[in-house]
PDB file of C-alpha atoms in Angstrom:
ATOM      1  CA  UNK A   1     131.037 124.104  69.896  1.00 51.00           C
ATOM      2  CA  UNK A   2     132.658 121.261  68.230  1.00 51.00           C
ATOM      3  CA  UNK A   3     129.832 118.902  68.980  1.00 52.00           C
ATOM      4  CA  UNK A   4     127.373 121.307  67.297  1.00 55.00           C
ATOM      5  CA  UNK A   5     129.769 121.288  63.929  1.00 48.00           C
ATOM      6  CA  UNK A   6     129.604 117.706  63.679  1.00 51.00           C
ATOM      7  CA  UNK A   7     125.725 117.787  64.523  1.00 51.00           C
ATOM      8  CA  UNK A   8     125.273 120.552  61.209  1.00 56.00           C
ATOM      9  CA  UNK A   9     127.649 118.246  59.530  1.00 51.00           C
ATOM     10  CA  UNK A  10     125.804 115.015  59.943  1.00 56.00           C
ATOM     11  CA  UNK A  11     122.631 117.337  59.064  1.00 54.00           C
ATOM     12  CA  UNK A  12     123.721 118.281  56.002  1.00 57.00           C
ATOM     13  CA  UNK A  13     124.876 115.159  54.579  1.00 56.00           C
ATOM     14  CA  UNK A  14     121.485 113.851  55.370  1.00 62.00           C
ATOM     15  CA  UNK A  15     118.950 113.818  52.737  1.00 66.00           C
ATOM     16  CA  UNK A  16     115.366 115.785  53.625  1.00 60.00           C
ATOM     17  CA  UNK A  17     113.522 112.322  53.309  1.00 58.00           C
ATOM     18  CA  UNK A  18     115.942 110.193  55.847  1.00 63.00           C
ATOM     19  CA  UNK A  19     115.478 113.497  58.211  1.00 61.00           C
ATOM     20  CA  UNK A  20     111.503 113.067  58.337  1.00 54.00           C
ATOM     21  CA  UNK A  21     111.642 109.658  58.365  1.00 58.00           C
ATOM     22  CA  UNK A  22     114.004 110.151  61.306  1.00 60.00           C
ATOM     23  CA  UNK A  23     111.422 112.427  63.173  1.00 52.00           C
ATOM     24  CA  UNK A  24     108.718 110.005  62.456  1.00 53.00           C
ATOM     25  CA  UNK A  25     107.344 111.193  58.979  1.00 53.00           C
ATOM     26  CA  UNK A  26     105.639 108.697  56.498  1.00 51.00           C
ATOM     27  CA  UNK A  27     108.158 108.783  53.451  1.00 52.00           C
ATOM     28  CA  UNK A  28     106.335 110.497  50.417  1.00 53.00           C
ATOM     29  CA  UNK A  29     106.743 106.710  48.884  1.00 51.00           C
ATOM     30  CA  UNK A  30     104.078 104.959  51.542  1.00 53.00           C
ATOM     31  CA  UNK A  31     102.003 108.367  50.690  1.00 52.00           C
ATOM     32  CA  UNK A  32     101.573 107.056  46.638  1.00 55.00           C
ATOM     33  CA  UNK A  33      99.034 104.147  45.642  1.00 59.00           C
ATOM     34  CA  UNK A  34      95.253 103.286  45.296  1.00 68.00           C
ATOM     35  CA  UNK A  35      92.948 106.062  45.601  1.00 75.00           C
ATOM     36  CA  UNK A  36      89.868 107.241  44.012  1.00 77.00           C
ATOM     37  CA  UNK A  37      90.883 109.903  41.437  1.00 75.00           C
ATOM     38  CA  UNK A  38      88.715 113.036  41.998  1.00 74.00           C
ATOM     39  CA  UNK A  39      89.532 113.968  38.189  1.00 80.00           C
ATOM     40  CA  UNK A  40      86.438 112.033  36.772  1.00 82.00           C
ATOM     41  CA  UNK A  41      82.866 112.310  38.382  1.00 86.00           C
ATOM     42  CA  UNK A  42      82.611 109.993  41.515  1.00 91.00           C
ATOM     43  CA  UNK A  43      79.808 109.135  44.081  1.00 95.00           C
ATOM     44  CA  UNK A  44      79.888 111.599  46.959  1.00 95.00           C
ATOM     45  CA  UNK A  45      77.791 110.163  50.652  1.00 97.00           C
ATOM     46  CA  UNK A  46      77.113 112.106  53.452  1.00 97.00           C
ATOM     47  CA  UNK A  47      75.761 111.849  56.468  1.00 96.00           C
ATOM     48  CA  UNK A  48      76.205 110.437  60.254  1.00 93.00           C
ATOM     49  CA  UNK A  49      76.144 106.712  60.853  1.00 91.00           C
ATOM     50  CA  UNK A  50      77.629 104.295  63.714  1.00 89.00           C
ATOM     51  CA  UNK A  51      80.321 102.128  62.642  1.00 89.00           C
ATOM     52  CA  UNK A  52      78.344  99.497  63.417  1.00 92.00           C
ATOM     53  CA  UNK A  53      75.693 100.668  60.857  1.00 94.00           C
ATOM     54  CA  UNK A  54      78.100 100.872  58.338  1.00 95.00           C
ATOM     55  CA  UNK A  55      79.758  97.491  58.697  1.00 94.00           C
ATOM     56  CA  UNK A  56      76.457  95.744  58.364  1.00 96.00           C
ATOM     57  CA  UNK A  57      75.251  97.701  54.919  1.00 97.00           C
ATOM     58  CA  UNK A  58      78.699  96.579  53.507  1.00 97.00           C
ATOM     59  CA  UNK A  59      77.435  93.648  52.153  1.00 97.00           C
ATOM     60  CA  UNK A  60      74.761  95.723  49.643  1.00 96.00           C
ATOM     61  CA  UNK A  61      78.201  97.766  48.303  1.00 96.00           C
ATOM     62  CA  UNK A  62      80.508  95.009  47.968  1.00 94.00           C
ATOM     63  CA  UNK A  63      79.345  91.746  46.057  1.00 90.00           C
ATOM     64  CA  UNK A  64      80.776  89.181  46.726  1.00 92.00           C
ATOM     65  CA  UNK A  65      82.419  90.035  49.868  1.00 92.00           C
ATOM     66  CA  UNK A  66      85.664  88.074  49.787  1.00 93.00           C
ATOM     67  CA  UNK A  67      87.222  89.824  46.653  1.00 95.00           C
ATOM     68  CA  UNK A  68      87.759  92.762  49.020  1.00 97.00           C
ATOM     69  CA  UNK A  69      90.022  94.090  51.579  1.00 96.00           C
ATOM     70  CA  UNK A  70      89.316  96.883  54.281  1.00 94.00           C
ATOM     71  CA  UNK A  71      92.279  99.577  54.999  1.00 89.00           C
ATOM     72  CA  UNK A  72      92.529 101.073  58.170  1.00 87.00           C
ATOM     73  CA  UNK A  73      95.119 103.833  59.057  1.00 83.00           C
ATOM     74  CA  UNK A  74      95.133 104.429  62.917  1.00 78.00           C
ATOM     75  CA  UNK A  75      95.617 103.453  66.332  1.00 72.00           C
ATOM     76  CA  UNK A  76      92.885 101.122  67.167  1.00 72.00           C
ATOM     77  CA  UNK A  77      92.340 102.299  71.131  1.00 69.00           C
ATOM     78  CA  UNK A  78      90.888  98.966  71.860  1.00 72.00           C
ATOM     79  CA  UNK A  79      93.234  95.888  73.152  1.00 81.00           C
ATOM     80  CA  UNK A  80      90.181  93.492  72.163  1.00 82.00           C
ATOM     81  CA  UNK A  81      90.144  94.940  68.632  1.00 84.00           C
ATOM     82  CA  UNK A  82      93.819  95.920  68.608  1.00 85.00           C
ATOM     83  CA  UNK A  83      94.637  91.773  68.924  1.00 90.00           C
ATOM     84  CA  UNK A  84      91.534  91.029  66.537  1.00 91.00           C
ATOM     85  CA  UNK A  85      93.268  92.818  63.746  1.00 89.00           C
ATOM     86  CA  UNK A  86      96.646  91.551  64.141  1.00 92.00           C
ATOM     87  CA  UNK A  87      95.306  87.848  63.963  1.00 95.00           C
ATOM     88  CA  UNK A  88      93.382  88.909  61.185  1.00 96.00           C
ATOM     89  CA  UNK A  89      95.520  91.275  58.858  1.00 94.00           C
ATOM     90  CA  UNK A  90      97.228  90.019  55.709  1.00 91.00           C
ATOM     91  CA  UNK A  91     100.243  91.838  53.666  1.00 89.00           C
ATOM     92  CA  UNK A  92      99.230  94.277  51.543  1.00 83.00           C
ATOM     93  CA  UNK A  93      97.537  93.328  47.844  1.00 79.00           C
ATOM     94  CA  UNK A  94      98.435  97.076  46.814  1.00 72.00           C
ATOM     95  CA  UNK A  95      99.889 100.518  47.913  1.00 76.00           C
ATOM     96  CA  UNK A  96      97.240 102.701  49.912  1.00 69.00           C
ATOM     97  CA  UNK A  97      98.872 105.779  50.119  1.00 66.00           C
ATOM     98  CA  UNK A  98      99.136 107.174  53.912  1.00 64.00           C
ATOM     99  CA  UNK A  99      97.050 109.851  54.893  1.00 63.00           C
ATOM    100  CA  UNK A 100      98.844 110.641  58.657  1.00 56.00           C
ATOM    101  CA  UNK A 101     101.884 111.478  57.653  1.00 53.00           C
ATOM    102  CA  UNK A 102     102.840 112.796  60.971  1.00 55.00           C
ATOM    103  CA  UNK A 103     102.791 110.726  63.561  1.00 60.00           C
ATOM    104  CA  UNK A 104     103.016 107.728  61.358  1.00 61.00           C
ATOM    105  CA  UNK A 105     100.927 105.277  62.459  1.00 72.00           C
ATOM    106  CA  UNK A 106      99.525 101.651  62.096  1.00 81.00           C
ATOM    107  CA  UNK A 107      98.139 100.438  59.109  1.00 82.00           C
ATOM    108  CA  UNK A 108      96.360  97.402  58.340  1.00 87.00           C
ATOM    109  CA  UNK A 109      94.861  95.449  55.365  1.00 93.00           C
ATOM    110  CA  UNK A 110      92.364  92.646  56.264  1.00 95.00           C
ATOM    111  CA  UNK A 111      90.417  90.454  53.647  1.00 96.00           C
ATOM    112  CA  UNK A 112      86.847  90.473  54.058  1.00 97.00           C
ATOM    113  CA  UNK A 113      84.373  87.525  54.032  1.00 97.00           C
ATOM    114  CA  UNK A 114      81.029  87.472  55.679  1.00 97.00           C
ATOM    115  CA  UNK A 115      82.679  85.715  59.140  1.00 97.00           C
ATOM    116  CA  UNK A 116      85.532  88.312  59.147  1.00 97.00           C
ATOM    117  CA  UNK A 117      82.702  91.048  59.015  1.00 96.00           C
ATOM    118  CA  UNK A 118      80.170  89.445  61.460  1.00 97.00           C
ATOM    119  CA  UNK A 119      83.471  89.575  63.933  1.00 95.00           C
ATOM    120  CA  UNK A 120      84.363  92.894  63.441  1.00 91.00           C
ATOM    121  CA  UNK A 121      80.142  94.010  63.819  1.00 93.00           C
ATOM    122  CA  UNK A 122      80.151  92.018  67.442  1.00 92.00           C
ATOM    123  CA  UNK A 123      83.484  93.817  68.578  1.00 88.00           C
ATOM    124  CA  UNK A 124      81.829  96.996  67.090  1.00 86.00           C
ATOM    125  CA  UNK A 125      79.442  96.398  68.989  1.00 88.00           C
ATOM    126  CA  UNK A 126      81.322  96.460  72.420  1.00 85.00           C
ATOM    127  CA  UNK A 127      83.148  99.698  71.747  1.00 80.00           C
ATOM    128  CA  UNK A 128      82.061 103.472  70.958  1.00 69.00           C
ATOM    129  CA  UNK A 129      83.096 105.024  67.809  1.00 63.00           C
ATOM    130  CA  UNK A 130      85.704 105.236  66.245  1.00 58.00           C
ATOM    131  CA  UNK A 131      87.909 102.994  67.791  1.00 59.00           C
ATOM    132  CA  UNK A 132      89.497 101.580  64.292  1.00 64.00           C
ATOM    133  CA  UNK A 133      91.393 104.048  63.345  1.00 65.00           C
ATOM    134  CA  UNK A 134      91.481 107.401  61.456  1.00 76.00           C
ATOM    135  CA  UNK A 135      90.800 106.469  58.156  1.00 86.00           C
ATOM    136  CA  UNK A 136      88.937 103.683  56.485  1.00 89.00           C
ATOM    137  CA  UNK A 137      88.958 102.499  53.114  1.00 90.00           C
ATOM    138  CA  UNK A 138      87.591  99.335  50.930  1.00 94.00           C
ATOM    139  CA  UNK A 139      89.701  98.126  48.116  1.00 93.00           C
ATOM    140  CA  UNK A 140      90.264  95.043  45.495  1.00 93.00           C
ATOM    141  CA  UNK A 141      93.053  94.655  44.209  1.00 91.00           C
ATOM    142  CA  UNK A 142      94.294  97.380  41.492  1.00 91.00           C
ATOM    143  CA  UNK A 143      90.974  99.412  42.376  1.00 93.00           C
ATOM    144  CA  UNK A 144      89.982 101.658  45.576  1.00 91.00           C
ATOM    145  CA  UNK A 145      86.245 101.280  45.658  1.00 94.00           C
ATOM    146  CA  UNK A 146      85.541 103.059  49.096  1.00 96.00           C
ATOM    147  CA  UNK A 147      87.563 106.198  50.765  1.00 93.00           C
ATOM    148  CA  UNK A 148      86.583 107.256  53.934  1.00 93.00           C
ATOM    149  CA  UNK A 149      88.901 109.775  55.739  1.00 87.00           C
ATOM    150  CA  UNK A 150      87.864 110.824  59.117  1.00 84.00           C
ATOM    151  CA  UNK A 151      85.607 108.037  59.208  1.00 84.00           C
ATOM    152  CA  UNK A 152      82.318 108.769  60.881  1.00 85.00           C
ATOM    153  CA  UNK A 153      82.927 112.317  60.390  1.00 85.00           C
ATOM    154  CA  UNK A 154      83.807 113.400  57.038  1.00 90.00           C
ATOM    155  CA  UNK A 155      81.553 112.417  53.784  1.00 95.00           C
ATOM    156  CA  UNK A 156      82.184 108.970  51.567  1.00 96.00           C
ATOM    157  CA  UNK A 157      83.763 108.426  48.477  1.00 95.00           C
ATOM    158  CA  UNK A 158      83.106 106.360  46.348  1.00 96.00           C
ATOM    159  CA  UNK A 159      84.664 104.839  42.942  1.00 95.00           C
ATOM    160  CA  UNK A 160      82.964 106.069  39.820  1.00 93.00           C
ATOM    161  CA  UNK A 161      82.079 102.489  38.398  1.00 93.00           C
ATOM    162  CA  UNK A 162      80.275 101.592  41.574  1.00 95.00           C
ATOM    163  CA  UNK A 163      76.695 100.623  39.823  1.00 95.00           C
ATOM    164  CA  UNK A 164      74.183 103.184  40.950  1.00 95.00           C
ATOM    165  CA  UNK A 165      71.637 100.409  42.169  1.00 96.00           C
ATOM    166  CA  UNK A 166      74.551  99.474  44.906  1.00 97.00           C
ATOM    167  CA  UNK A 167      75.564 102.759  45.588  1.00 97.00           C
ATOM    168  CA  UNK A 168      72.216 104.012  46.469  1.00 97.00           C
ATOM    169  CA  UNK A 169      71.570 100.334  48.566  1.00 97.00           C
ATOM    170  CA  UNK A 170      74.644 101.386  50.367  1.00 98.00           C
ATOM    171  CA  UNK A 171      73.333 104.578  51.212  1.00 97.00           C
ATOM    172  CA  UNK A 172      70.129 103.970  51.662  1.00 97.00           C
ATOM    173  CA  UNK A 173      71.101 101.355  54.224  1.00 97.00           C
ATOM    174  CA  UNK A 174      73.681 103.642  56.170  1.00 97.00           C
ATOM    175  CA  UNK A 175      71.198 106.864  56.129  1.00 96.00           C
ATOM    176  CA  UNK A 176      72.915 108.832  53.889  1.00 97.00           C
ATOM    177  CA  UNK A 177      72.477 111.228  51.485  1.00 96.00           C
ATOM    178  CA  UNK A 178      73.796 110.433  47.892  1.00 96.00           C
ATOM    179  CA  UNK A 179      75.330 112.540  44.744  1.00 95.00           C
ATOM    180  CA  UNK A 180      77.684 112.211  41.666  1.00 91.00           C
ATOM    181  CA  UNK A 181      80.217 114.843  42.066  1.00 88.00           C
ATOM    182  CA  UNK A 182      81.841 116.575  38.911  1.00 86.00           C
ATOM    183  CA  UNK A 183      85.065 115.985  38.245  1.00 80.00           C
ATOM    184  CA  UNK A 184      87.644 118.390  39.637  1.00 72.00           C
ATOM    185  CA  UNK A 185      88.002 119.564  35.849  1.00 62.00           C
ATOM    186  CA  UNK A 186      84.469 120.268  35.653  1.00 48.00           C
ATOM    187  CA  UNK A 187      83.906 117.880  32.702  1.00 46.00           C
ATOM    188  CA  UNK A 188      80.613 115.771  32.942  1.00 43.00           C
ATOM    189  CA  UNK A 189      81.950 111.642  31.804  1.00 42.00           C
ATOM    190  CA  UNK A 190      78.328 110.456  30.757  1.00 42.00           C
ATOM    191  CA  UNK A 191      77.707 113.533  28.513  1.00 36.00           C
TER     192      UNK A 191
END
């Protein structure tokens, strides 16, 4: 009984955020940052594509390639491409908030530039989808360009000052189907 007191005791005194963070939890700061804000219009892409697919039409979205950096949130279940991020990851230029918050998991921020993305296209290559991660995201700094939760299985966001020409190059290239989405307020930003 008197171990069980001093358990409710120690409980107590514990704030709600140490307690998660003890169980595993993302704190609700790494779940703040970058992200595409769904409260102006915004490009909306759907469709199925291979990872592989994707990573190749990147350079029709993203001009020029080495002002970017690619996010990925998830446990990459490949050694080969598990050791080819470490070597390859940088600290983070901003905040991406979290989207597992439970179990936390890697994440990873690794500059682009056409030899970084030729690498990851030949280990794509040797691997089935989706062996990055969870979620994937493209991002300069102080703007999210690209969200893409549940990659390869959930639809593409993209930022609302992506120029039309490149977002429909991007699409066009991945399969895709393309549309500006109103924002969550219903207001239309070109009227």
């Amino acid at each position: 009984m008197g171990a069980r007191v001093h358990f409710d005791v120690r409980l107590r005194k514990m704030s709600l955020e140490s307690f998660l963070r003890r169980l595993g939890v993302a704190p609700s700061s790494e779940r703040q940052g970058l992200s595409i804000s769904r409260e102006v219009q915004h490009w909306k892409l759907d469709g199925e594509t291979s990872l592989v697919n994707f990573l190749r039409a990147l350079p029709k979205l993203l001009d020029p390639l080495d002002q970017f950096v690619l996010f990925l949130e998830g446990e990459p279940n490949v050694e080969d491409l598990e050791h080819w991020i470490r070597n390859n990851q940088t600290s983070p230029i901003d905040q991406i908030p979290r989207s597992v918050i439970w179990p936390r998991c890697k994440v990873s921020h690794i500059p682009l530039s056409d030899r970084v993305l030729q690498e990851l296209v030949d280990l794509a290559l040797q691997f089935e989808d989706p062996a990055l991660g969870y979620h994937l995201h493209l991002y300069q700094p102080g703007r999210m360009v690209l969200e893409w939760y549940d990659a390869l299985g959930s639809p593409i966001v993209l930022d609302p000052q992506v120029p039309s020409s490149a977002a429909h190059r991007f699409t066009d290239a991945i399969g895709f189907t393309i549309e500006k989405q109103p924002s969550e307020q219903g207001c239309d930003d070109d009227a």
